[in-house]
Amino acid sequence: MKKILELTVGWLYPDLMSTYGDRGNVIVLSKRSEWRSIPLSVIPISFETSRKDLLSCNLVLGGGAQDREQELVANDLRLNKGKTLKEMFTRGIPGLFVCGSPQLLGKYYMTGDGKKLLGLGIFQFVTKHFGHDKPRCIGNTAGKVVGIPLSEIGKRETIVGFENHGGRTYLGQNDKPFAQVLKGYGNNGEDGYEGAVYKNVIACYYHGPFLSKNPHIADWLLTKALEIKYGKIQTLTPLNDRLEWKAHMLMLSRLEAYKDI
Amino acid sequence: MVLHLLTTYFSLALIFFGKLTIQLLTIFGIGAGGTWPGEIALRGNPHILSFFLRRVRSGIVLVAGTNGKTTTSKLIQRIVAESNRGNTDRMTIVHNETGANLMNGLISAFIREWRIQKPYDFAVLEVDEASLPHVVAEMQAYKGKVVLVLLNLFRDQLDRYGEVRMIARIWKESIKKLPSQTVFVVNADDPELVDVTHGKKNKYFGIKDPSSYLKKGEHATDSTYCPFCGQKLTYEGIYSSHLGIWRCQKCGNTRPKLTLSAYPSVLPGLYNRYNTLAAVLTAQILGINKNQIKNALENFSPAFGRGEGLIVEGKRVKIFLAKNPAGFNATVRTVLELGAKNIVFLLNDRVPDGRDVSWIWDVDFEMIPDAVMCIASGDRAYDLGLRIKYTHKSRSGISNLKIFETTKEAIVFGLKQMKQHETLYIVPTYSAMLEARKILTGQAIL
């Protein structure tokens, strides 16, 4: 008998960390799962969420926060959720952290006002904001995935999206970059890297609806979540992604990033 | 003294040059000179706005907020004009009616209305969120009546404006510079604005209507935390996004008492209820009588692209500008209430629209019933199409989504789709609105 599959996604602090379209990733994952008849439930992770509930998540998502919220979240995350999340991610539970949330996973984040927020230490990277008068890294962006085996993402190696961040992130020695920047700023506008990958956790500066134009990454996250939960290699039913790839390719050609591929 | 005279002559030269620019732009059909004359004058004299403001005899009304500026300022302009009806001496009201609301747009409006030897009577100006501090700084010496209307504050173009709270912080600081006679007309349903204007000479408007409470909160919500103490706010009811009957359980701050809470709305939709209230309250503060207000509103036609109706090839078309999640949700709700069967959504990502289109994922497209045809186009037609695709319940989708790479194709398809008695609704971002109007009317506006 075919096993009935289902997934639970934990969405970190949706009312504090959902600044600009971050819900997009949640919607894309939910739909792509449901369209394959795999019911997916989303549970909001808040200050009150218990360790037990957090452990019930097969995938964890984080988005961007405004400055004040970022501080509230950073504290709760580090003091009350950090240990559990680290255990989960080390076990291979996949995660996607976009917009400002990667800043919370590194060693620390130095805010624009010079305040040092300690991170979870899942990654070794540090993030520094050099002041509100410094230009932000804003614009459409494209990258070439280097942190995930290409065979696991259908040999489609590009990603596209939008970035808007004041902080600059510098990878530590053991951090594996997620992508090489084809167009845009990436982590810091200097070293040509975008984001980082730890086991099955992706952290990157792309904005919330990142997965909408990158269905290969969405399916990779779902596949990993199912694998960790059900313990065997899962193949997802293919979907008609004509529209997704059309939007993806159009952005690549608009950025003239395709020449670099 | 000599310096003063020199500055005055220099300003006059800039005005003359600006007027010439307007003439040339109009003659050659490039546009109506909404920003260029002002831009040139501004480069010649960065403080030219205060030169103009000093010449406004009776009063200045500034309208600020994320959504509703153009409609509200047009309403106020019409009421002020009506209050002068019957007088032989025409009143000069400076008004940036095309929605050009940066410094250069405001100055262009002053140049357009400039008459030698004749001061201005009134200025009714909508002001961009980020430009408000600069405009306020030019007003310090002003002696006439001043009303600052604050409509709402929503997340809008984070790449351009930054976070809502940052705008609020900047406003709070900058409005301290307004002359002491300034009256603040404030939307009491928006907690952030109540904090911004705390301790000022305030008149509040808001809605008292439990039947308009949303059944379910919208996703795109800012300021649900108390701006005074940071506690999560409780709401007796929410009208849209974070607008509603709010209260803080911790510090006790609550929606203030309203001066005006009901007036027949001139246009459909929740925002226009707020816009009407704001305009009427402003008119009352300016001392304009009831009948004049009523007459002006009875004959009101919407500002371009803001619920504006057009007849194209015998078919009815209505354009509702929508440029951020809160406004978009309210607009979609309005056109659905009006019985829309075909909606053309146009998403551009040029500078006036905001380069980042991520916000469409904060819009609740899920509220659109399957029977309504969604036609997506604009620079980011596929992003919009994807957003709508991800509202579908089954992977095979439904046939209520059509995507066109050009705005023209989308509009033509929309017009073909509709039956005789129906209306085609167009919901565009700012630059897409100008484009759609140009296609529909064959004429440029800006």
GROMACS .gro file of N, CA and C in nm, chain A residues 151-260:
model
  330
  151SER      N    1   2.278   1.753  -0.968
  151SER     CA    2   2.193   1.638  -0.998
  151SER      C    3   2.067   1.640  -0.911
  152GLU      N    4   2.074   1.711  -0.799
  152GLU     CA    5   1.957   1.716  -0.709
  152GLU      C    6   1.860   1.827  -0.746
  153ILE      N    7   1.901   1.917  -0.838
  153ILE     CA    8   1.809   2.025  -0.877
  153ILE      C    9   1.785   2.023  -1.027
  154GLY      N   10   1.777   1.903  -1.079
  154GLY     CA   11   1.739   1.885  -1.220
  154GLY      C   12   1.834   1.952  -1.316
  155LYS      N   13   1.961   1.963  -1.276
  155LYS     CA   14   2.065   2.022  -1.362
  155LYS      C   15   2.038   2.168  -1.399
  156ARG      N   16   1.940   2.226  -1.334
  156ARG     CA   17   1.915   2.369  -1.360
  156ARG      C   18   1.999   2.447  -1.259
  157GLU      N   19   2.101   2.517  -1.306
  157GLU     CA   20   2.196   2.573  -1.209
  157GLU      C   21   2.173   2.719  -1.175
  158THR      N   22   2.079   2.787  -1.241
  158THR     CA   23   2.065   2.930  -1.213
  158THR      C   24   1.953   2.959  -1.112
  159ILE      N   25   1.966   3.072  -1.045
  159ILE     CA   26   1.861   3.123  -0.957
  159ILE      C   27   1.842   3.272  -0.988
  160VAL      N   28   1.719   3.321  -0.973
  160VAL     CA   29   1.694   3.465  -0.995
  160VAL      C   30   1.607   3.518  -0.882
  161GLY      N   31   1.615   3.648  -0.859
  161GLY     CA   32   1.532   3.708  -0.754
  161GLY      C   33   1.564   3.855  -0.735
  162PHE      N   34   1.528   3.904  -0.619
  162PHE     CA   35   1.551   4.045  -0.586
  162PHE      C   36   1.616   4.053  -0.450
  163GLU      N   37   1.716   4.139  -0.438
  163GLU     CA   38   1.781   4.155  -0.307
  163GLU      C   39   1.768   4.300  -0.260
  164ASN      N   40   1.760   4.319  -0.130
  164ASN     CA   41   1.754   4.453  -0.072
  164ASN      C   42   1.802   4.442   0.073
  165HIS      N   43   1.930   4.466   0.093
  165HIS     CA   44   1.983   4.451   0.229
  165HIS      C   45   2.088   4.556   0.259
  166GLY      N   46   2.088   4.601   0.384
  166GLY     CA   47   2.187   4.697   0.429
  166GLY      C   48   2.310   4.628   0.484
  167GLY      N   49   2.290   4.510   0.543
  167GLY     CA   50   2.401   4.436   0.602
  167GLY      C   51   2.486   4.367   0.497
  168ARG      N   52   2.614   4.351   0.527
  168ARG     CA   53   2.705   4.276   0.440
  168ARG      C   54   2.752   4.153   0.517
  169THR      N   55   2.741   4.038   0.450
  169THR     CA   56   2.775   3.912   0.517
  169THR      C   57   2.907   3.858   0.464
  170TYR      N   58   2.993   3.814   0.557
  170TYR     CA   59   3.122   3.759   0.519
  170TYR      C   60   3.131   3.615   0.568
  171LEU      N   61   3.148   3.522   0.472
  171LEU     CA   62   3.148   3.380   0.507
  171LEU      C   63   3.270   3.342   0.591
  172GLY      N   64   3.249   3.246   0.680
  172GLY     CA   65   3.360   3.191   0.757
  172GLY      C   66   3.429   3.082   0.677
  173GLN      N   67   3.540   3.031   0.730
  173GLN     CA   68   3.620   2.935   0.655
  173GLN      C   69   3.543   2.808   0.619
  174ASN      N   70   3.457   2.763   0.710
  174ASN     CA   71   3.387   2.637   0.685
  174ASN      C   72   3.251   2.655   0.620
  175ASP      N   73   3.214   2.778   0.591
  175ASP     CA   74   3.083   2.800   0.528
  175ASP      C   75   3.091   2.768   0.379
  176LYS      N   76   2.988   2.696   0.334
  176LYS     CA   77   2.982   2.662   0.191
  176LYS      C   78   2.889   2.762   0.124
  177PRO      N   79   2.935   2.838   0.024
  177PRO     CA   80   2.845   2.935  -0.040
  177PRO      C   81   2.731   2.864  -0.112
  178PHE      N   82   2.614   2.931  -0.117
  178PHE     CA   83   2.499   2.875  -0.187
  178PHE      C   84   2.515   2.894  -0.337
  179ALA      N   85   2.555   3.013  -0.379
  179ALA     CA   86   2.565   3.041  -0.521
  179ALA      C   87   2.678   3.139  -0.550
  180GLN      N   88   2.714   3.143  -0.678
  180GLN     CA   89   2.805   3.245  -0.726
  180GLN      C   90   2.720   3.355  -0.786
  181VAL      N   91   2.752   3.479  -0.758
  181VAL     CA   92   2.672   3.589  -0.811
  181VAL      C   93   2.698   3.606  -0.960
  182LEU      N   94   2.590   3.605  -1.039
  182LEU     CA   95   2.604   3.637  -1.181
  182LEU      C   96   2.576   3.785  -1.203
  183LYS      N   97   2.470   3.833  -1.138
  183LYS     CA   98   2.437   3.976  -1.143
  183LYS      C   99   2.388   4.016  -1.005
  184GLY      N  100   2.429   4.133  -0.959
  184GLY     CA  101   2.383   4.179  -0.828
  184GLY      C  102   2.498   4.188  -0.729
  185TYR      N  103   2.464   4.199  -0.602
  185TYR     CA  104   2.565   4.220  -0.498
  185TYR      C  105   2.603   4.092  -0.425
  186GLY      N  106   2.502   4.008  -0.394
  186GLY     CA  107   2.531   3.890  -0.316
  186GLY      C  108   2.558   3.925  -0.171
  187ASN      N  109   2.637   3.843  -0.104
  187ASN     CA  110   2.658   3.858   0.040
  187ASN      C  111   2.711   3.995   0.080
  188ASN      N  112   2.806   4.045   0.002
  188ASN     CA  113   2.870   4.170   0.044
  188ASN      C  114   2.912   4.260  -0.071
  189GLY      N  115   2.885   4.219  -0.194
  189GLY     CA  116   2.923   4.300  -0.309
  189GLY      C  117   3.072   4.293  -0.340
  190GLU      N  118   3.144   4.207  -0.268
  190GLU     CA  119   3.290   4.201  -0.289
  190GLU      C  120   3.338   4.065  -0.338
  191ASP      N  121   3.298   3.958  -0.264
  191ASP     CA  122   3.361   3.830  -0.296
  191ASP      C  123   3.285   3.744  -0.398
  192GLY      N  124   3.172   3.793  -0.447
  192GLY     CA  125   3.102   3.720  -0.552
  192GLY      C  126   3.020   3.601  -0.505
  193TYR      N  127   2.999   3.588  -0.376
  193TYR     CA  128   2.917   3.477  -0.326
  193TYR      C  129   2.779   3.524  -0.282
  194GLU      N  130   2.683   3.433  -0.298
  194GLU     CA  131   2.547   3.458  -0.251
  194GLU      C  132   2.511   3.351  -0.150
  195GLY      N  133   2.478   3.392  -0.029
  195GLY     CA  134   2.426   3.302   0.072
  195GLY      C  135   2.521   3.192   0.113
  196ALA      N  136   2.466   3.093   0.184
  196ALA     CA  137   2.546   2.981   0.231
  196ALA      C  138   2.454   2.860   0.249
  197VAL      N  139   2.515   2.741   0.247
  197VAL     CA  140   2.439   2.618   0.268
  197VAL      C  141   2.502   2.538   0.381
  198TYR      N  142   2.419   2.492   0.473
  198TYR     CA  143   2.467   2.401   0.577
  198TYR      C  144   2.376   2.279   0.573
  199LYS      N  145   2.431   2.162   0.541
  199LYS     CA  146   2.350   2.041   0.520
  199LYS      C  147   2.236   2.074   0.424
  200ASN      N  148   2.111   2.074   0.474
  200ASN     CA  149   2.002   2.105   0.383
  200ASN      C  150   1.938   2.242   0.410
  201VAL      N  151   2.014   2.327   0.473
  201VAL     CA  152   1.964   2.461   0.504
  201VAL      C  153   2.026   2.563   0.410
  202ILE      N  154   1.939   2.640   0.345
  202ILE     CA  155   1.986   2.747   0.255
  202ILE      C  156   1.961   2.881   0.322
  203ALA      N  157   2.064   2.964   0.324
  203ALA     CA  158   2.045   3.102   0.369
  203ALA      C  159   2.085   3.191   0.253
  204CYS      N  160   1.998   3.287   0.215
  204CYS     CA  161   2.038   3.379   0.108
  204CYS      C  162   1.962   3.510   0.119
  205TYR      N  163   2.016   3.611   0.053
  205TYR     CA  164   1.957   3.744   0.065
  205TYR      C  165   1.837   3.768  -0.027
  206TYR      N  166   1.805   3.671  -0.111
  206TYR     CA  167   1.693   3.690  -0.203
  206TYR      C  168   1.565   3.715  -0.125
  207HIS      N  169   1.476   3.795  -0.185
  207HIS     CA  170   1.350   3.828  -0.117
  207HIS      C  171   1.250   3.714  -0.117
  208GLY      N  172   1.150   3.732  -0.030
  208GLY     CA  173   1.049   3.633   0.001
  208GLY      C  174   0.995   3.544  -0.107
  209PRO      N  175   0.951   3.597  -0.220
  209PRO     CA  176   0.896   3.503  -0.319
  209PRO      C  177   1.005   3.434  -0.400
  210PHE      N  178   1.120   3.415  -0.340
  210PHE     CA  179   1.235   3.352  -0.406
  210PHE      C  180   1.198   3.224  -0.479
  211LEU      N  181   1.119   3.136  -0.413
  211LEU     CA  182   1.089   3.006  -0.471
  211LEU      C  183   0.997   3.014  -0.592
  212SER      N  184   0.924   3.125  -0.607
  212SER     CA  185   0.825   3.131  -0.715
  212SER      C  186   0.890   3.121  -0.852
  213LYS      N  187   1.006   3.181  -0.870
  213LYS     CA  188   1.074   3.173  -1.000
  213LYS      C  189   1.187   3.070  -0.997
  214ASN      N  190   1.198   2.998  -0.886
  214ASN     CA  191   1.303   2.896  -0.874
  214ASN      C  192   1.241   2.764  -0.826
  215PRO      N  193   1.156   2.705  -0.909
  215PRO     CA  194   1.083   2.586  -0.865
  215PRO      C  195   1.175   2.468  -0.836
  216HIS      N  196   1.295   2.467  -0.899
  216HIS     CA  197   1.389   2.356  -0.872
  216HIS      C  198   1.435   2.358  -0.726
  217ILE      N  199   1.451   2.479  -0.671
  217ILE     CA  200   1.493   2.489  -0.531
  217ILE      C  201   1.375   2.452  -0.438
  218ALA      N  202   1.255   2.494  -0.478
  218ALA     CA  203   1.136   2.459  -0.399
  218ALA      C  204   1.123   2.307  -0.390
  219ASP      N  205   1.137   2.240  -0.504
  219ASP     CA  206   1.121   2.094  -0.505
  219ASP      C  207   1.236   2.025  -0.431
  220TRP      N  208   1.352   2.083  -0.435
  220TRP     CA  209   1.466   2.027  -0.360
  220TRP      C  210   1.435   2.029  -0.210
  221LEU      N  211   1.379   2.140  -0.163
  221LEU     CA  212   1.345   2.151  -0.021
  221LEU      C  213   1.238   2.048   0.017
  222LEU      N  214   1.137   2.035  -0.070
  222LEU     CA  215   1.030   1.937  -0.041
  222LEU      C  216   1.086   1.796  -0.040
  223THR      N  217   1.172   1.766  -0.138
  223THR     CA  218   1.231   1.632  -0.147
  223THR      C  219   1.311   1.600  -0.020
  224LYS      N  220   1.393   1.696   0.022
  224LYS     CA  221   1.474   1.676   0.142
  224LYS      C  222   1.385   1.656   0.266
  225ALA      N  223   1.279   1.734   0.273
  225ALA     CA  224   1.190   1.723   0.388
  225ALA      C  225   1.127   1.584   0.394
  226LEU      N  226   1.085   1.534   0.277
  226LEU     CA  227   1.024   1.400   0.272
  226LEU      C  228   1.128   1.292   0.304
  227GLU      N  229   1.248   1.309   0.250
  227GLU     CA  230   1.355   1.211   0.274
  227GLU      C  231   1.385   1.197   0.422
  228ILE      N  232   1.398   1.312   0.489
  228ILE     CA  233   1.432   1.307   0.631
  228ILE      C  234   1.316   1.247   0.711
  229LYS      N  235   1.195   1.280   0.670
  229LYS     CA  236   1.079   1.230   0.746
  229LYS      C  237   1.053   1.082   0.718
  230TYR      N  238   1.059   1.043   0.591
  230TYR     CA  239   1.018   0.907   0.556
  230TYR      C  240   1.134   0.814   0.524
  231GLY      N  241   1.255   0.871   0.527
  231GLY     CA  242   1.374   0.788   0.524
  231GLY      C  243   1.410   0.721   0.393
  232LYS      N  244   1.345   0.744   0.287
  232LYS     CA  245   1.393   0.685   0.162
  232LYS      C  246   1.390   0.791   0.052
  233ILE      N  247   1.461   0.763  -0.056
  233ILE     CA  248   1.470   0.862  -0.163
  233ILE      C  249   1.331   0.884  -0.223
  234GLN      N  250   1.291   1.006  -0.225
  234GLN     CA  251   1.158   1.039  -0.276
  234GLN      C  252   1.170   1.103  -0.414
  235THR      N  253   1.084   1.062  -0.505
  235THR     CA  254   1.077   1.137  -0.631
  235THR      C  255   0.942   1.205  -0.636
  236LEU      N  256   0.948   1.333  -0.662
  236LEU     CA  257   0.822   1.409  -0.667
  236LEU      C  258   0.760   1.398  -0.805
  237THR      N  259   0.628   1.395  -0.809
  237THR     CA  260   0.557   1.398  -0.936
  237THR      C  261   0.593   1.528  -1.008
  238PRO      N  262   0.633   1.520  -1.135
  238PRO     CA  263   0.667   1.645  -1.205
  238PRO      C  264   0.543   1.734  -1.222
  239LEU      N  265   0.565   1.863  -1.218
  239LEU     CA  266   0.456   1.959  -1.240
  239LEU      C  267   0.483   2.035  -1.369
  240ASN      N  268   0.380   2.097  -1.421
  240ASN     CA  269   0.400   2.182  -1.538
  240ASN      C  270   0.452   2.318  -1.492
  241ASP      N  271   0.582   2.340  -1.510
  241ASP     CA  272   0.645   2.463  -1.462
  241ASP      C  273   0.679   2.560  -1.575
  242ARG      N  274   0.604   2.552  -1.682
  242ARG     CA  275   0.632   2.638  -1.797
  242ARG      C  276   0.637   2.786  -1.757
  243LEU      N  277   0.537   2.827  -1.680
  243LEU     CA  278   0.527   2.967  -1.640
  243LEU      C  279   0.643   3.009  -1.549
  244GLU      N  280   0.676   2.920  -1.456
  244GLU     CA  281   0.786   2.949  -1.362
  244GLU      C  282   0.917   2.970  -1.438
  245TRP      N  283   0.944   2.880  -1.534
  245TRP     CA  284   1.070   2.892  -1.608
  245TRP      C  285   1.069   3.007  -1.705
  246LYS      N  286   0.951   3.040  -1.756
  246LYS     CA  287   0.940   3.156  -1.845
  246LYS      C  288   0.981   3.282  -1.766
  247ALA      N  289   0.926   3.295  -1.646
  247ALA     CA  290   0.959   3.411  -1.562
  247ALA      C  291   1.107   3.410  -1.524
  248HIS      N  292   1.159   3.291  -1.496
  248HIS     CA  293   1.300   3.275  -1.460
  248HIS      C  294   1.391   3.319  -1.576
  249MET      N  295   1.364   3.264  -1.695
  249MET     CA  296   1.449   3.291  -1.811
  249MET      C  297   1.441   3.438  -1.852
  250LEU      N  298   1.320   3.495  -1.839
  250LEU     CA  299   1.302   3.634  -1.876
  250LEU      C  300   1.388   3.725  -1.789
  251MET      N  301   1.394   3.692  -1.660
  251MET     CA  302   1.478   3.772  -1.569
  251MET      C  303   1.625   3.752  -1.602
  252LEU      N  304   1.664   3.628  -1.632
  252LEU     CA  305   1.804   3.604  -1.670
  252LEU      C  306   1.842   3.685  -1.793
  253SER      N  307   1.754   3.688  -1.891
  253SER     CA  308   1.791   3.758  -2.013
  253SER      C  309   1.784   3.908  -1.993
  254ARG      N  310   1.690   3.953  -1.907
  254ARG     CA  311   1.684   4.095  -1.879
  254ARG      C  312   1.812   4.143  -1.811
  255LEU      N  313   1.864   4.060  -1.722
  255LEU     CA  314   1.986   4.097  -1.650
  255LEU      C  315   2.110   4.069  -1.735
  256GLU      N  316   2.087   4.013  -1.852
  256GLU     CA  317   2.197   3.970  -1.940
  256GLU      C  318   2.291   3.878  -1.864
  257ALA      N  319   2.233   3.799  -1.776
  257ALA     CA  320   2.314   3.709  -1.695
  257ALA      C  321   2.341   3.580  -1.773
  258TYR      N  322   2.263   3.555  -1.875
  258TYR     CA  323   2.275   3.428  -1.945
  258TYR      C  324   2.408   3.413  -2.015
  259LYS      N  325   2.469   3.526  -2.049
  259LYS     CA  326   2.598   3.521  -2.118
  259LYS      C  327   2.703   3.454  -2.030
  260ASP      N  328   2.685   3.470  -1.900
  260ASP     CA  329   2.785   3.418  -1.806
  260ASP      C  330   2.770   3.268  -1.783
   0.00000   0.00000   0.00000
